[in-house]
mmCIF file of C-alpha atoms in Angstrom:
data_model
loop_
_atom_site.group_PDB
_atom_site.id
_atom_site.type_symbol
_atom_site.label_atom_id
_atom_site.label_comp_id
_atom_site.label_asym_id
_atom_site.label_seq_id
_atom_site.Cartn_x
_atom_site.Cartn_y
_atom_site.Cartn_z
ATOM 1 C CA MET A 58 4.355 -124.574 -40.627
ATOM 2 C CA SER A 59 7.657 -125.660 -42.306
ATOM 3 C CA ARG A 60 6.222 -127.105 -45.466
ATOM 4 C CA PHE A 61 4.446 -123.610 -45.957
ATOM 5 C CA MET A 62 7.480 -121.632 -45.895
ATOM 6 C CA THR A 63 9.846 -123.169 -48.116
ATOM 7 C CA LYS A 64 6.703 -123.433 -50.749
ATOM 8 C CA LEU A 65 6.614 -118.670 -49.286
ATOM 9 C CA LEU A 66 10.520 -118.814 -50.319
ATOM 10 C CA ALA A 67 10.369 -120.947 -53.234
ATOM 11 C CA LEU A 68 7.370 -118.338 -54.602
ATOM 12 C CA CYS A 69 9.607 -115.564 -53.721
ATOM 13 C CA TRP A 70 12.950 -116.958 -55.800
ATOM 14 C CA VAL A 71 11.105 -117.689 -59.779
ATOM 15 C CA LEU A 72 9.410 -114.491 -58.514
ATOM 16 C CA VAL A 73 12.453 -112.922 -58.007
ATOM 17 C CA SER A 74 14.154 -114.747 -60.728
ATOM 18 C CA VAL A 75 11.870 -113.640 -63.529
ATOM 19 C CA ALA A 76 11.891 -110.204 -62.508
ATOM 20 C CA GLY A 77 15.017 -110.136 -63.155
ATOM 21 C CA CYS A 78 14.867 -110.793 -66.379
ATOM 22 C CA GLY A 79 13.041 -107.421 -67.715
ATOM 23 C CA PRO A 80 16.446 -105.463 -68.841
ATOM 24 C CA PHE A 81 16.811 -108.654 -71.868
ATOM 25 C CA ARG A 82 13.322 -107.990 -73.669
ATOM 26 C CA ALA A 83 14.153 -106.988 -77.375
ATOM 27 C CA ALA A 84 14.404 -102.969 -78.086
ATOM 28 C CA GLU A 85 11.978 -101.281 -79.429
ATOM 29 C CA GLN A 86 12.313 -100.730 -83.038
ATOM 30 C CA PRO A 87 11.843 -97.122 -85.143
ATOM 31 C CA PRO A 88 8.491 -97.353 -86.361
ATOM 32 C CA ALA A 89 9.551 -96.760 -89.819
ATOM 33 C CA GLY A 90 10.551 -99.562 -92.227
ATOM 34 C CA PRO A 91 13.852 -99.922 -95.131
ATOM 35 C CA ALA A 92 13.601 -96.227 -96.400
ATOM 36 C CA SER A 93 14.242 -96.470 -100.627
ATOM 37 C CA SER A 94 17.213 -93.956 -101.836
ATOM 38 C CA ALA A 95 15.189 -91.248 -102.386
ATOM 39 C CA GLY A 96 13.620 -90.511 -98.844
ATOM 40 C CA LYS A 97 11.067 -93.014 -99.293
ATOM 41 C CA ASN A 98 9.263 -95.738 -97.089
ATOM 42 C CA LEU A 99 8.389 -98.719 -99.221
ATOM 43 C CA CYS A 100 6.956 -100.525 -96.061
ATOM 44 C CA LEU A 101 4.355 -97.638 -95.708
ATOM 45 C CA LEU A 102 3.940 -96.271 -99.103
ATOM 46 C CA GLU A 103 3.811 -100.146 -100.030
ATOM 47 C CA SER A 104 3.729 -102.720 -98.171
ATOM 48 C CA GLU A 105 7.549 -103.937 -99.413
ATOM 49 C CA GLY A 106 11.135 -104.130 -96.776
ATOM 50 C CA CYS A 107 8.482 -103.529 -93.384
ATOM 51 C CA PRO A 108 10.417 -105.210 -90.577
ATOM 52 C CA PRO A 109 9.487 -108.811 -89.396
ATOM 53 C CA ARG A 110 7.741 -108.004 -86.258
ATOM 54 C CA LYS A 111 4.348 -106.365 -86.994
ATOM 55 C CA MET A 112 3.798 -102.433 -86.127
ATOM 56 C CA SER A 113 0.903 -100.808 -83.773
ATOM 57 C CA ILE A 114 -1.700 -99.462 -85.072
ATOM 58 C CA ILE A 115 0.095 -96.225 -83.417
ATOM 59 C CA GLU A 116 2.952 -96.636 -84.811
ATOM 60 C CA LEU A 117 1.464 -97.171 -88.196
ATOM 61 C CA ILE A 118 -0.125 -93.685 -87.804
ATOM 62 C CA ARG A 119 2.951 -91.893 -86.273
ATOM 63 C CA GLY A 120 4.509 -92.811 -89.262
ATOM 64 C CA LEU A 121 1.744 -92.180 -91.495
ATOM 65 C CA ARG A 122 2.026 -88.680 -90.517
ATOM 66 C CA GLU A 123 5.399 -88.575 -90.387
ATOM 67 C CA GLU A 124 5.758 -89.603 -93.950
ATOM 68 C CA VAL A 125 2.917 -87.132 -94.980
ATOM 69 C CA ALA A 126 4.965 -84.254 -93.879
ATOM 70 C CA LYS A 127 7.489 -85.194 -96.206
ATOM 71 C CA GLY A 128 5.203 -83.784 -98.976
ATOM 72 C CA GLU A 129 6.167 -83.341 -102.627
ATOM 73 C CA ALA A 130 9.847 -82.582 -101.312
ATOM 74 C CA VAL A 131 9.708 -86.933 -101.890
ATOM 75 C CA TYR A 132 6.187 -88.082 -103.143
ATOM 76 C CA THR A 133 4.700 -87.962 -106.436
ATOM 77 C CA PRO A 134 1.274 -86.777 -105.640
ATOM 78 C CA ALA A 135 -0.435 -90.318 -106.394
ATOM 79 C CA GLU A 136 1.631 -91.810 -103.105
ATOM 80 C CA LEU A 137 0.977 -88.740 -101.188
ATOM 81 C CA ARG A 138 -3.068 -90.056 -101.815
ATOM 82 C CA ARG A 139 -2.245 -93.492 -101.054
ATOM 83 C CA LEU A 140 -0.249 -92.028 -97.675
ATOM 84 C CA GLU A 141 -3.357 -89.969 -97.322
ATOM 85 C CA THR A 142 -5.931 -92.597 -97.688
ATOM 86 C CA ARG A 143 -3.676 -95.360 -95.441
ATOM 87 C CA LEU A 144 -4.029 -92.477 -92.546
ATOM 88 C CA TRP A 145 -7.376 -91.393 -92.351
ATOM 89 C CA GLU A 146 -7.560 -95.509 -93.022
ATOM 90 C CA TYR A 147 -5.502 -96.583 -90.427
ATOM 91 C CA GLU A 148 -7.281 -93.178 -88.071
ATOM 92 C CA LEU A 149 -10.942 -94.693 -88.438
ATOM 93 C CA MET A 150 -9.871 -97.876 -87.134
ATOM 94 C CA TYR A 151 -7.992 -96.240 -84.156
ATOM 95 C CA ASP A 152 -11.217 -94.236 -83.601
ATOM 96 C CA ARG A 153 -13.147 -97.526 -83.909
ATOM 97 C CA LEU A 154 -11.025 -99.562 -81.180
ATOM 98 C CA MET A 155 -10.409 -96.973 -79.470
ATOM 99 C CA HIS A 156 -14.319 -95.410 -78.815
ATOM 100 C CA GLY A 157 -16.742 -97.837 -81.383
ATOM 101 C CA ASN A 158 -17.537 -95.102 -83.604
ATOM 102 C CA ASN A 159 -18.974 -96.499 -86.453
ATOM 103 C CA ASP A 160 -19.890 -94.019 -88.165
#
């Protein structure tokens, strides 16, 4: 019985040690990549200057919606069309992943 208790205490010690490492996780990065001086997000627009951590599909959709909302005050009509097309593609991909919709 003492061998069982020793193993149980060792297991509990390992679990407590691992649980204590939670606060050392990397901080979450914002969804938007670096912006140019004109306020454009080049990461979402041209895939240039993106952070080393890849954005999730939800972060990409959120970032694209924010950039499209800036409108022609920041982007040219051609750039807005490119952002809207990417947003549409990612929303379609997300829908297919979540719901298995192939339409």
